[in-house]
Amino acid sequence: MSTLLDIQDLAINFKTRSGDVHAVDGVSFQLEAGKVLGIAGESGCGKTTTALSIPRLLPSNARLVRGHILFDGVDLMQFSEGEIEKIRWKQISMVFQGAMNALNPVKTIGAQIIEPIVWHEPAIARGDANQRVLELLERVGIPAARARSYPHEFSGGMRQRVMIAMALACRPKLIISDEPVTALDVMIQAQILNLLKDLQKQMNLAMIFISHDLSVIAESCDEIAIMYAGKLVERGSIRKVFSQPAHPYTQALIRSFPNIYGKQELIHGIPGYPPNLIHPPTGCRFHERCDRCIDICAQSEPVLREVGEGQIAACHRIGETLP
Amino acid sequence: MNATAVPASRPPNLWVQVWEIPLGRAGIILLGIVLVLSLVGPVVFPFNPKDITSTAADILQPPSSMHWLGTDELGRDVFRETLVGARLSLLVGLLATAISITLGSIIGLLAGYYRGAVGITLMRVTDFFLVLPLLPLIIILAAIFGQSFSITIMVIGLTSWPSTARIVRSQVISLRERQFIERIRSLGATDLRVIAVHILPNVLPLIYANTVLVIAGSILSEATLAFLGLGDPVRVSWGTMLHFGFVAGAAGRGAWWYLLPPGLGIVLVVLGFTLAGHTLDQLLNPRLREF
Amino acid sequence: MLRFGLVLKKAVQVIITLFAVITFNFLLFRVLPGDPIRLIARAGNLSPEAISRLRDLFGLDKPLVTQYFYYLRNLFTGEFGMSYTYRRPVIDILQERIANTVILLAAATVIVVLIGVAAGVIAAARRGSKTDQSLVVTSLVFWSLPTFWTGLILVILLGVYVKAFPVSGITTPGASFDSSFARLLDLGKHLVLPTITLAIVDMGQFMLITRSTLVDVLTEDYILTGKAKGLPFRRVLWGHAVPNALLPIITTTALYVSLVIGGAIQVETVFSWPGMGRLMYDAVLRRDYPILEASFLFLAATVILANFLSDIMYMVIDPRVKEA
Ligand SMILES: Nc1ncnc2c1ncn2[C@@H]1O[C@H](COP(=O)(O)OP(=O)(O)OP(=O)(O)O)[C@@H](O)[C@H]1O
Ligand SMILES: [Mg+2]
C-alpha cells in the first residue's frame, strides 16, 4: 500500500486582535490510498483547521507555522495558488457539515455539480459532463430529474447526498468529510454514513472523516486520530484504540459516549473546558482536566510514543501499570 | 438591517471606541472643529445682516484683506456670514433629529412589541411613509405650510422617522423572542415597564448610531430645502446663503468664494456625522465588524 | 418561476398604497391649508367663467367626501387642473417635462449602478486593503455632498473657469442643427454636468451597500465550497458571491429611485434642465399648487411602482421565494 497523504508536524496559528491562536500544533499522520482515517476531539480542538489546511483553504488570518503536507509525495505547502487550485476537487474534494449552507442557494444543484467537472476537465464534451452529473445523482440516490432543483427544495439529508455527489464529480483520490452527518437526524445519519462507506469502498477512495461523535467514527473508519487543544494525543487502528485506549483523554472520551458495541450506558461528560489556545497550558495541554495528572505533566510536554502495534499516544504515564 | 445580537447594555466607553478607529476619530475631530467655530466664531467675528452696501462695486467681490472670503450679493462679508450660518444649520439638524428619533423610536418600539393589529397598523403607516419620495414630500409640505424656522424643523422631523422606526422594530422583535423577556412578562410586569426597563436599554445603542446618521440627513435636508427657496428667509443658514448666491447668479459669475464656504461647511458637518455614525454602526453591529 | 399568487398579492398592496398616496395628497392640498379655491383656482387672472368651470370640475362647493370622488374621477381622466403660471392644463405640462427627466435619470443611473456596483465588488473582494479603505472613505465623502452644491461647484469649475461644458438648459439656445446627430451631440454635451453631479452624489451609497452585502455573502459556506472546487477567487466572486448579493442590490435600486428623484430636483434646478424637477422648483417659487400636487403624486407613484418592480425581480431571481 502506498502512502497518499503524509502530514508532518503541522502547526497553524490564527492571528486575532487578542493574540495568536495556536489552533494546531505539531500534528502528524499518514493516510494510505483507499483507507479511512477518523479525527475526533471536542469542539475547538483543531479538527476543521487541520482538514482545511490540506487543500490550503484556511481563512486569510491563518499562518502555517511549521510542517509539511505531502500528497502523493509532493509538498502542497510549496505550491503556488494556481497549482493548488488544480489539486483542489480534482484530487482532494470535501464534504462539509450537513446543516451547513454549503450549496449555493441561487443555483440549481445540477449546475453546481457540473461546475468543477467542466472547470477541471475543459476538454470534456458538454453532453458527457451532463451524463456524469446524472450518473452521480443516481449513485447517491437522487432521481436524475432533480438536477434542475434548487438546494432549498431538498431536505437536509438529500442536500448532503448532493454534496457527496458533488465531491465525487472529478473522481478525486481523497475526500475530506468534516462532520458530514452532524445535525442530521439519527435515521438519516445512518443512511448517509452507509452511502459514504459504500462509495468509499466501491471507488477505493481515501477519506478523512471528522466527527466529534466516536460511535460514528468507530463505524466508518480504519484508523483514528484523537486531537486535544491543537495536539494529536493518540492515534491507531480503530480496534486498538477503542479496546485499549492509552491516553487519559481518549479514555475519558470513550467513557463519555454511549457504549457503541453494547448497551447504552450513562454518559459522563469530561469535567472542565478545553483550554484557551492563545495561551495554551504548559506541559501536557490536558493536565488541568486529567484525573491522572502528576507534577511532571504541568512542566514538560509528553511526546508521542508507541504503545502497541501501530498505536501511539502522548502521555507521561504510559507504561505505568494502570490502577 | 439584520437583527443581530447587540450587547445587553451600552458599553460605557462607546465614544472612546469610536475615537480609537481612524474614521471615527476623523469624524469626531471634524465635528469638534465645526462646533467650536460655530460657537466662538460669531462672537469674535460678529456678522451684521443689515450691513448692506449701497454701491454696486461692493457686490460679489472676491476675497481681499477687508473681506477674507469676499462679499455676497448684498456686499456683506461671506466669512462672517458663514460662521453665523453654521449655527442655524446645526440647530435645525439637531432639533429635527430630536423629533424624528423620538417619533421613530416610539413607533418602532410599539410596532415591534405589539404583534397584533397595533403593530401591523403602525408598520403599514411606516412603510407608507418610507416609500414616499423624501425630497418632494418635504418640498410640498414646506410649500403648503410656509417658510419659517420652526416649520422647517417640523417638516424634516416629521418625514424622516420611518427608517428609524424600522430599525428599532426589527431589533425589538428579535429581543421579544428571547427567553428573558417572556419570563418577565409572565411574572406580570406591565407592558410599559417591560418596554422601558428591559427593551429600551437594549435598543438604545442602535438608536444612538441611527441618531448620528439622521442628524447628517437632517442637515442635508435643511440645506436642500433652503437652497430651493423654502428656508426661513430672514435667518442666515448655509442653505439660504447658497440659495441667495444661486439666485444672484454667483455660479455663472464664477463667484466661488460665495458658494464654496457654506457648501464646505455642510460637507464637513455631514461628513463628520456620517463618519461617526458609520463607525458606531460597525461597532454595534457585530456582523459588520472588521476582523 | 414566478408565483402568480404572490405577484397578485404584491399588486394588491401596490394598489392600496397608491390609493393611500392619492388620499394623502388630496387631504394635504384640500383640508389642511384652508381655502381650496386659493390652492386650485388661484390661477392668476383667470376669468370668472374659468374659475367656475374649475369649481364645477373639482366640486369645490360640495362636501369633502363628494370632492374626493370628483378628485378620483379627475385623476382617472388625467385631469389635474390648470397651472396658474402657465395657464395651461397641468397634465400637458407634465407630459412635456417627463421625458427630459427620464433622459437625465437614465444616464445617471447607468453610471451609478455600473460604477457603484463595480467599486463595491472591488472593495469587498479586497476587504481591509488600501484600495478598500480609500473606496469606503470616498463613498462616505460623496454621500455627504449636497447634490445642488456639487452641481454649483461643477458649474464654476467646468462651466465657467474651464468652459468645457454648457451649464444650463438642454439645447444650445438659438442653435440650428444640420443633422439629428448634431442635435444629439448637443444634447449629450448638456447632459454631461448634470449627469456627473447626480452620479457622484448617489454612487457612494450604491458602493457601500454592494460592499457590505458582498462582505456578508463572502463569509457564507458556499463560498468556501466554491474555493474548495478549485475555482480561482475571481470565479467564486462573480459566479457565486455576486449573484447572491444581487438580491439586496435590487432592493437598494428601488430605494435609489426615491433618492435620485430628490437629486433630479436639485440638479435640474441648478442646470435649468427643463424636466419635472425644475418644474417643481419653479412651482415652489410661484406657489403653483396644481403643479406641485400633480408632480408629487406622479413621483410618489413612480417610486411605488419601482418598488413593485424590484419585488417582482427579486422573486424572479431568488428561487427561495415561496408561496406566502
Ligand atoms: N478564522 C479563525 N480565526 C481565529 N481563530 C480561529 C479561526 N478559526 C478557528 N479558530 C480557532 O481555532 C481553534 C480550532 O478551531 P477548529 O474550527 O479547527 O475546531 P474544530 O475542532 O473543528 O471544532 P468544531 O468541532 O467546533 O468544529 C478554535 O479555538 C477556534 O476558535
Ligand atoms: Mg469543525
Tab-separated table of N, CA and C in Angstrom, chain C residues 186-314:
chain	number	residue	atom	x	y	z
C	186	ASP	N	-25.338	67.781	-29.193
C	186	ASP	CA	-25.605	68.970	-28.389
C	186	ASP	C	-26.294	68.567	-27.080
C	187	LEU	N	-27.262	67.663	-27.209
C	187	LEU	CA	-27.963	67.167	-26.020
C	187	LEU	C	-26.967	66.479	-25.081
C	188	GLY	N	-26.107	65.664	-25.686
C	188	GLY	CA	-25.117	64.942	-24.895
C	188	GLY	C	-24.243	65.885	-24.097
C	189	LYS	N	-23.808	66.965	-24.742
C	189	LYS	CA	-22.942	67.920	-24.031
C	189	LYS	C	-23.666	68.558	-22.856
C	190	HIS	N	-24.938	68.872	-23.084
C	190	HIS	CA	-25.699	69.473	-21.994
C	190	HIS	C	-25.949	68.478	-20.858
C	191	LEU	N	-25.923	67.226	-21.236
C	191	LEU	CA	-26.220	66.176	-20.264
C	191	LEU	C	-25.033	65.918	-19.322
C	192	VAL	N	-23.820	66.259	-19.779
C	192	VAL	CA	-22.626	65.821	-19.039
C	192	VAL	C	-22.618	66.272	-17.574
C	193	LEU	N	-22.688	67.582	-17.357
C	193	LEU	CA	-22.537	68.056	-15.975
C	193	LEU	C	-23.676	67.610	-15.063
C	194	PRO	N	-24.934	67.726	-15.485
C	194	PRO	CA	-25.995	67.234	-14.591
C	194	PRO	C	-25.835	65.747	-14.262
C	195	THR	N	-25.451	64.968	-15.261
C	195	THR	CA	-25.302	63.529	-15.020
C	195	THR	C	-24.175	63.246	-14.044
C	196	ILE	N	-23.032	63.904	-14.269
C	196	ILE	CA	-21.904	63.680	-13.359
C	196	ILE	C	-22.304	64.042	-11.929
C	197	THR	N	-22.991	65.179	-11.792
C	197	THR	CA	-23.391	65.598	-10.450
C	197	THR	C	-24.229	64.523	-9.771
C	198	LEU	N	-25.267	64.089	-10.469
C	198	LEU	CA	-26.138	63.065	-9.890
C	198	LEU	C	-25.357	61.795	-9.575
C	199	ALA	N	-24.517	61.405	-10.510
C	199	ALA	CA	-23.794	60.148	-10.352
C	199	ALA	C	-22.867	60.209	-9.139
C	200	ILE	N	-22.106	61.293	-9.040
C	200	ILE	CA	-21.161	61.405	-7.921
C	200	ILE	C	-21.877	61.234	-6.597
C	201	VAL	N	-22.967	61.973	-6.431
C	201	VAL	CA	-23.599	62.004	-5.125
C	201	VAL	C	-24.265	60.670	-4.782
C	202	ASP	N	-24.851	59.999	-5.776
C	202	ASP	CA	-25.610	58.796	-5.447
C	202	ASP	C	-24.805	57.506	-5.557
C	203	MET	N	-23.587	57.634	-6.087
C	203	MET	CA	-22.765	56.447	-6.288
C	203	MET	C	-22.304	55.852	-4.953
C	204	GLY	N	-21.966	56.753	-4.020
C	204	GLY	CA	-21.404	56.320	-2.745
C	204	GLY	C	-22.283	55.286	-2.060
C	205	GLN	N	-23.570	55.586	-2.015
C	205	GLN	CA	-24.483	54.707	-1.309
C	205	GLN	C	-24.503	53.321	-1.956
C	206	PHE	N	-24.524	53.333	-3.282
C	206	PHE	CA	-24.554	52.074	-4.014
C	206	PHE	C	-23.331	51.235	-3.703
C	207	MET	N	-22.193	51.927	-3.711
C	207	MET	CA	-20.951	51.207	-3.466
C	207	MET	C	-20.954	50.625	-2.045
C	208	LEU	N	-21.377	51.426	-1.071
C	208	LEU	CA	-21.347	50.946	0.314
C	208	LEU	C	-22.278	49.751	0.505
C	209	ILE	N	-23.463	49.834	-0.099
C	209	ILE	CA	-24.411	48.722	0.062
C	209	ILE	C	-23.873	47.468	-0.623
C	210	THR	N	-23.372	47.639	-1.843
C	210	THR	CA	-22.815	46.478	-2.543
C	210	THR	C	-21.704	45.863	-1.714
C	211	ARG	N	-20.847	46.704	-1.202
C	211	ARG	CA	-19.712	46.194	-0.443
C	211	ARG	C	-20.165	45.424	0.786
C	212	SER	N	-21.048	46.025	1.577
C	212	SER	CA	-21.379	45.344	2.832
C	212	SER	C	-22.168	44.064	2.550
C	213	THR	N	-23.002	44.082	1.519
C	213	THR	CA	-23.720	42.855	1.173
C	213	THR	C	-22.749	41.757	0.777
C	214	LEU	N	-21.788	42.146	-0.041
C	214	LEU	CA	-20.857	41.160	-0.571
C	214	LEU	C	-19.929	40.628	0.524
C	215	VAL	N	-19.513	41.527	1.398
C	215	VAL	CA	-18.667	41.094	2.525
C	215	VAL	C	-19.401	40.022	3.318
C	216	ASP	N	-20.696	40.256	3.511
C	216	ASP	CA	-21.531	39.276	4.181
C	216	ASP	C	-21.582	37.962	3.425
C	217	VAL	N	-21.870	38.051	2.133
C	217	VAL	CA	-22.011	36.845	1.311
C	217	VAL	C	-20.697	36.065	1.296
C	218	LEU	N	-19.584	36.787	1.271
C	218	LEU	CA	-18.290	36.104	1.168
C	218	LEU	C	-17.956	35.266	2.400
C	219	THR	N	-18.688	35.475	3.495
C	219	THR	CA	-18.450	34.625	4.661
C	219	THR	C	-19.324	33.372	4.622
C	220	GLU	N	-20.163	33.239	3.625
C	220	GLU	CA	-21.073	32.093	3.568
C	220	GLU	C	-20.313	30.802	3.244
C	221	ASP	N	-20.909	29.700	3.652
C	221	ASP	CA	-20.252	28.417	3.455
C	221	ASP	C	-20.080	28.061	1.982
C	222	TYR	N	-21.052	28.443	1.155
C	222	TYR	CA	-20.943	28.024	-0.243
C	222	TYR	C	-19.792	28.727	-0.958
C	223	ILE	N	-19.294	29.802	-0.369
C	223	ILE	CA	-18.113	30.444	-0.938
C	223	ILE	C	-16.895	29.547	-0.719
C	224	LEU	N	-16.829	28.970	0.484
C	224	LEU	CA	-15.737	28.027	0.763
C	224	LEU	C	-15.852	26.822	-0.171
C	225	THR	N	-17.085	26.364	-0.397
C	225	THR	CA	-17.261	25.254	-1.333
C	225	THR	C	-16.694	25.629	-2.703
C	226	GLY	N	-17.010	26.835	-3.137
C	226	GLY	CA	-16.520	27.294	-4.443
C	226	GLY	C	-15.001	27.271	-4.509
C	227	LYS	N	-14.365	27.746	-3.446
C	227	LYS	CA	-12.894	27.722	-3.424
C	227	LYS	C	-12.385	26.298	-3.391
C	228	ALA	N	-13.064	25.461	-2.603
C	228	ALA	CA	-12.625	24.070	-2.481
C	228	ALA	C	-12.695	23.358	-3.827
C	229	LYS	N	-13.607	23.821	-4.685
C	229	LYS	CA	-13.728	23.210	-6.009
C	229	LYS	C	-12.551	23.557	-6.908
C	230	GLY	N	-11.683	24.437	-6.433
C	230	GLY	CA	-10.520	24.793	-7.231
C	230	GLY	C	-10.781	25.968	-8.155
C	231	LEU	N	-11.935	26.636	-7.961
C	231	LEU	CA	-12.188	27.805	-8.796
C	231	LEU	C	-11.299	28.939	-8.313
C	232	PRO	N	-10.754	29.732	-9.242
C	232	PRO	CA	-9.997	30.897	-8.796
C	232	PRO	C	-10.940	31.913	-8.142
C	233	PHE	N	-10.381	32.754	-7.278
C	233	PHE	CA	-11.210	33.668	-6.495
C	233	PHE	C	-12.153	34.496	-7.375
C	234	ARG	N	-11.611	34.931	-8.517
C	234	ARG	CA	-12.422	35.762	-9.411
C	234	ARG	C	-13.693	35.046	-9.862
C	235	ARG	N	-13.584	33.734	-10.077
C	235	ARG	CA	-14.781	32.980	-10.495
C	235	ARG	C	-15.738	32.748	-9.337
C	236	VAL	N	-15.166	32.528	-8.155
C	236	VAL	CA	-16.022	32.370	-6.976
C	236	VAL	C	-16.784	33.670	-6.752
C	237	LEU	N	-16.053	34.772	-6.901
C	237	LEU	CA	-16.644	36.094	-6.681
C	237	LEU	C	-17.808	36.342	-7.636
C	238	TRP	N	-17.534	36.214	-8.930
C	238	TRP	CA	-18.566	36.578	-9.916
C	238	TRP	C	-19.588	35.476	-10.110
C	239	GLY	N	-19.161	34.224	-9.932
C	239	GLY	CA	-20.079	33.123	-10.187
C	239	GLY	C	-20.955	32.774	-8.994
C	240	HIS	N	-20.431	32.975	-7.768
C	240	HIS	CA	-21.202	32.569	-6.598
C	240	HIS	C	-21.579	33.741	-5.703
C	241	ALA	N	-20.626	34.634	-5.441
C	241	ALA	CA	-20.910	35.694	-4.469
C	241	ALA	C	-21.823	36.763	-5.071
C	242	VAL	N	-21.442	37.288	-6.222
C	242	VAL	CA	-22.217	38.398	-6.794
C	242	VAL	C	-23.683	38.008	-7.060
C	243	PRO	N	-23.959	36.849	-7.646
C	243	PRO	CA	-25.377	36.514	-7.856
C	243	PRO	C	-26.182	36.513	-6.559
C	244	ASN	N	-25.552	36.107	-5.466
C	244	ASN	CA	-26.281	36.133	-4.200
C	244	ASN	C	-26.413	37.542	-3.641
C	245	ALA	N	-25.449	38.393	-3.951
C	245	ALA	CA	-25.507	39.764	-3.450
C	245	ALA	C	-26.488	40.595	-4.269
C	246	LEU	N	-26.833	40.090	-5.428
C	246	LEU	CA	-27.706	40.841	-6.327
C	246	LEU	C	-29.050	41.190	-5.697
C	247	LEU	N	-29.546	40.265	-4.879
C	247	LEU	CA	-30.887	40.478	-4.326
C	247	LEU	C	-30.960	41.757	-3.488
C	248	PRO	N	-30.095	41.904	-2.484
C	248	PRO	CA	-30.138	43.166	-1.740
C	248	PRO	C	-29.844	44.379	-2.628
C	249	ILE	N	-29.028	44.168	-3.660
C	249	ILE	CA	-28.710	45.307	-4.517
C	249	ILE	C	-29.966	45.761	-5.272
C	250	ILE	N	-30.796	44.813	-5.651
C	250	ILE	CA	-32.036	45.183	-6.335
C	250	ILE	C	-32.941	45.995	-5.414
C	251	THR	N	-32.998	45.578	-4.147
C	251	THR	CA	-33.784	46.352	-3.194
C	251	THR	C	-33.233	47.764	-3.071
C	252	THR	N	-31.910	47.868	-3.056
C	252	THR	CA	-31.293	49.183	-2.981
C	252	THR	C	-31.688	50.037	-4.167
C	253	THR	N	-31.781	49.411	-5.328
C	253	THR	CA	-32.114	50.180	-6.513
C	253	THR	C	-33.480	50.838	-6.348
C	254	ALA	N	-34.418	50.147	-5.714
C	254	ALA	CA	-35.729	50.744	-5.507
C	254	ALA	C	-35.630	51.954	-4.586
C	255	LEU	N	-34.830	51.821	-3.518
C	255	LEU	CA	-34.639	52.966	-2.621
C	255	LEU	C	-33.951	54.106	-3.374
C	256	TYR	N	-33.057	53.704	-4.253
C	256	TYR	CA	-32.290	54.679	-5.004
C	256	TYR	C	-33.192	55.531	-5.888
C	257	VAL	N	-34.255	54.937	-6.408
C	257	VAL	CA	-35.160	55.713	-7.255
C	257	VAL	C	-35.693	56.912	-6.477
C	258	SER	N	-36.053	56.664	-5.225
C	258	SER	CA	-36.540	57.748	-4.393
C	258	SER	C	-35.452	58.808	-4.192
C	259	LEU	N	-34.248	58.328	-3.968
C	259	LEU	CA	-33.116	59.223	-3.737
C	259	LEU	C	-32.809	60.061	-4.979
C	260	VAL	N	-32.801	59.387	-6.116
C	260	VAL	CA	-32.364	60.060	-7.326
C	260	VAL	C	-33.417	61.062	-7.792
C	261	ILE	N	-34.659	60.843	-7.407
C	261	ILE	CA	-35.689	61.825	-7.738
C	261	ILE	C	-35.411	63.121	-6.979
C	262	GLY	N	-35.031	62.979	-5.712
C	262	GLY	CA	-34.624	64.146	-4.944
C	262	GLY	C	-33.429	64.813	-5.598
C	263	GLY	N	-32.484	63.998	-6.060
C	263	GLY	CA	-31.304	64.544	-6.729
C	263	GLY	C	-31.677	65.278	-8.005
C	264	ALA	N	-32.650	64.723	-8.742
C	264	ALA	CA	-33.032	65.332	-10.012
C	264	ALA	C	-33.620	66.724	-9.787
C	265	ILE	N	-34.398	66.876	-8.720
C	265	ILE	CA	-34.979	68.194	-8.450
C	265	ILE	C	-33.858	69.220	-8.282
C	266	GLN	N	-32.818	68.817	-7.541
C	266	GLN	CA	-31.725	69.765	-7.281
C	266	GLN	C	-30.902	70.028	-8.536
C	267	VAL	N	-30.574	68.964	-9.227
C	267	VAL	CA	-29.709	69.114	-10.394
C	267	VAL	C	-30.416	69.890	-11.503
C	268	GLU	N	-31.679	69.581	-11.717
C	268	GLU	CA	-32.419	70.302	-12.751
C	268	GLU	C	-32.538	71.771	-12.391
C	269	THR	N	-32.646	72.045	-11.092
C	269	THR	CA	-32.701	73.439	-10.663
C	269	THR	C	-31.397	74.151	-11.005
C	270	VAL	N	-30.295	73.534	-10.622
C	270	VAL	CA	-29.007	74.184	-10.824
C	270	VAL	C	-28.700	74.356	-12.319
C	271	PHE	N	-29.026	73.338	-13.105
C	271	PHE	CA	-28.649	73.373	-14.514
C	271	PHE	C	-29.798	73.797	-15.435
C	272	SER	N	-30.865	74.345	-14.864
C	272	SER	CA	-32.035	74.761	-15.644
C	272	SER	C	-32.446	73.686	-16.641
C	273	TRP	N	-32.422	72.458	-16.199
C	273	TRP	CA	-32.800	71.343	-17.069
C	273	TRP	C	-34.336	71.265	-17.096
C	274	PRO	N	-34.921	71.378	-18.286
C	274	PRO	CA	-36.387	71.507	-18.327
C	274	PRO	C	-37.124	70.190	-18.065
C	275	GLY	N	-36.970	69.650	-16.864
C	275	GLY	CA	-37.663	68.411	-16.517
C	275	GLY	C	-38.640	68.654	-15.384
C	276	MET	N	-39.069	67.548	-14.774
C	276	MET	CA	-40.032	67.649	-13.674
C	276	MET	C	-39.446	68.360	-12.464
C	277	GLY	N	-38.164	68.157	-12.235
C	277	GLY	CA	-37.532	68.759	-11.069
C	277	GLY	C	-37.517	70.274	-11.158
C	278	ARG	N	-37.078	70.775	-12.291
C	278	ARG	CA	-37.061	72.222	-12.468
C	278	ARG	C	-38.486	72.782	-12.409
C	279	LEU	N	-39.406	71.996	-12.953
C	279	LEU	CA	-40.816	72.384	-12.910
C	279	LEU	C	-41.260	72.559	-11.463
C	280	MET	N	-40.872	71.617	-10.614
C	280	MET	CA	-41.255	71.712	-9.200
C	280	MET	C	-40.623	72.923	-8.542
C	281	TYR	N	-39.358	73.152	-8.862
C	281	TYR	CA	-38.676	74.304	-8.261
C	281	TYR	C	-39.387	75.601	-8.650
C	282	ASP	N	-39.670	75.752	-9.938
C	282	ASP	CA	-40.377	76.954	-10.368
C	282	ASP	C	-41.746	77.048	-9.707
C	283	ALA	N	-42.405	75.902	-9.578
C	283	ALA	CA	-43.730	75.889	-8.964
C	283	ALA	C	-43.648	76.273	-7.488
C	284	VAL	N	-42.562	75.861	-6.833
C	284	VAL	CA	-42.386	76.242	-5.434
C	284	VAL	C	-42.246	77.753	-5.320
C	285	LEU	N	-41.400	78.323	-6.159
C	285	LEU	CA	-41.160	79.762	-6.075
C	285	LEU	C	-42.453	80.546	-6.315
C	286	ARG	N	-43.296	80.031	-7.219
C	286	ARG	CA	-44.524	80.767	-7.553
C	286	ARG	C	-45.746	80.197	-6.860
C	287	ARG	N	-45.520	79.227	-5.981
C	287	ARG	CA	-46.619	78.574	-5.275
C	287	ARG	C	-47.708	78.122	-6.245
C	288	ASP	N	-47.255	77.445	-7.284
C	288	ASP	CA	-48.183	76.922	-8.285
C	288	ASP	C	-48.667	75.555	-7.791
C	289	TYR	N	-49.653	75.566	-6.897
C	289	TYR	CA	-50.048	74.337	-6.206
C	289	TYR	C	-50.513	73.207	-7.120
C	290	PRO	N	-51.305	73.500	-8.166
C	290	PRO	CA	-51.720	72.368	-9.017
C	290	PRO	C	-50.542	71.601	-9.590
C	291	ILE	N	-49.502	72.321	-9.967
C	291	ILE	CA	-48.310	71.647	-10.487
C	291	ILE	C	-47.646	70.816	-9.397
C	292	LEU	N	-47.480	71.410	-8.208
C	292	LEU	CA	-46.832	70.694	-7.114
C	292	LEU	C	-47.593	69.421	-6.772
C	293	GLU	N	-48.907	69.561	-6.697
C	293	GLU	CA	-49.737	68.436	-6.318
C	293	GLU	C	-49.583	67.286	-7.318
C	294	ALA	N	-49.709	67.631	-8.592
C	294	ALA	CA	-49.637	66.593	-9.622
C	294	ALA	C	-48.232	65.996	-9.677
C	295	SER	N	-47.203	66.839	-9.542
C	295	SER	CA	-45.835	66.322	-9.614
C	295	SER	C	-45.582	65.356	-8.476
C	296	PHE	N	-46.017	65.754	-7.273
C	296	PHE	CA	-45.779	64.881	-6.127
C	296	PHE	C	-46.451	63.531	-6.331
C	297	LEU	N	-47.699	63.590	-6.782
C	297	LEU	CA	-48.436	62.350	-7.000
C	297	LEU	C	-47.706	61.469	-8.006
C	298	PHE	N	-47.263	62.107	-9.070
C	298	PHE	CA	-46.589	61.360	-10.123
C	298	PHE	C	-45.300	60.719	-9.592
C	299	LEU	N	-44.491	61.510	-8.870
C	299	LEU	CA	-43.214	60.982	-8.377
C	299	LEU	C	-43.437	59.870	-7.351
C	300	ALA	N	-44.425	60.082	-6.473
C	300	ALA	CA	-44.699	59.048	-5.473
C	300	ALA	C	-45.123	57.759	-6.164
C	301	ALA	N	-45.985	57.887	-7.174
C	301	ALA	CA	-46.432	56.698	-7.896
C	301	ALA	C	-45.246	56.004	-8.557
C	302	THR	N	-44.329	56.799	-9.107
C	302	THR	CA	-43.143	56.215	-9.739
C	302	THR	C	-42.344	55.384	-8.738
C	303	VAL	N	-42.136	55.959	-7.564
C	303	VAL	CA	-41.349	55.233	-6.558
C	303	VAL	C	-42.067	53.960	-6.127
C	304	ILE	N	-43.371	54.058	-5.954
C	304	ILE	CA	-44.130	52.869	-5.542
C	304	ILE	C	-44.020	51.782	-6.605
C	305	LEU	N	-44.142	52.176	-7.848
C	305	LEU	CA	-44.044	51.191	-8.923
C	305	LEU	C	-42.629	50.616	-9.016
C	306	ALA	N	-41.631	51.462	-8.784
C	306	ALA	CA	-40.253	50.961	-8.808
C	306	ALA	C	-40.063	49.896	-7.735
C	307	ASN	N	-40.650	50.137	-6.564
C	307	ASN	CA	-40.571	49.136	-5.501
C	307	ASN	C	-41.253	47.839	-5.901
C	308	PHE	N	-42.386	47.996	-6.541
C	308	PHE	CA	-43.126	46.823	-7.002
C	308	PHE	C	-42.271	46.025	-7.988
C	309	LEU	N	-41.684	46.738	-8.937
C	309	LEU	CA	-40.840	46.067	-9.924
C	309	LEU	C	-39.686	45.345	-9.259
C	310	SER	N	-39.074	45.994	-8.256
C	310	SER	CA	-37.926	45.346	-7.616
C	310	SER	C	-38.387	44.101	-6.863
C	311	ASP	N	-39.585	44.166	-6.281
C	311	ASP	CA	-40.119	42.958	-5.620
C	311	ASP	C	-40.283	41.821	-6.619
C	312	ILE	N	-40.812	42.172	-7.785
C	312	ILE	CA	-41.033	41.136	-8.803
C	312	ILE	C	-39.691	40.554	-9.252
C	313	MET	N	-38.727	41.454	-9.462
C	313	MET	CA	-37.411	40.976	-9.903
C	313	MET	C	-36.789	40.066	-8.860
C	314	TYR	N	-36.983	40.454	-7.616
C	314	TYR	CA	-36.484	39.630	-6.515
C	314	TYR	C	-37.043	38.219	-6.625
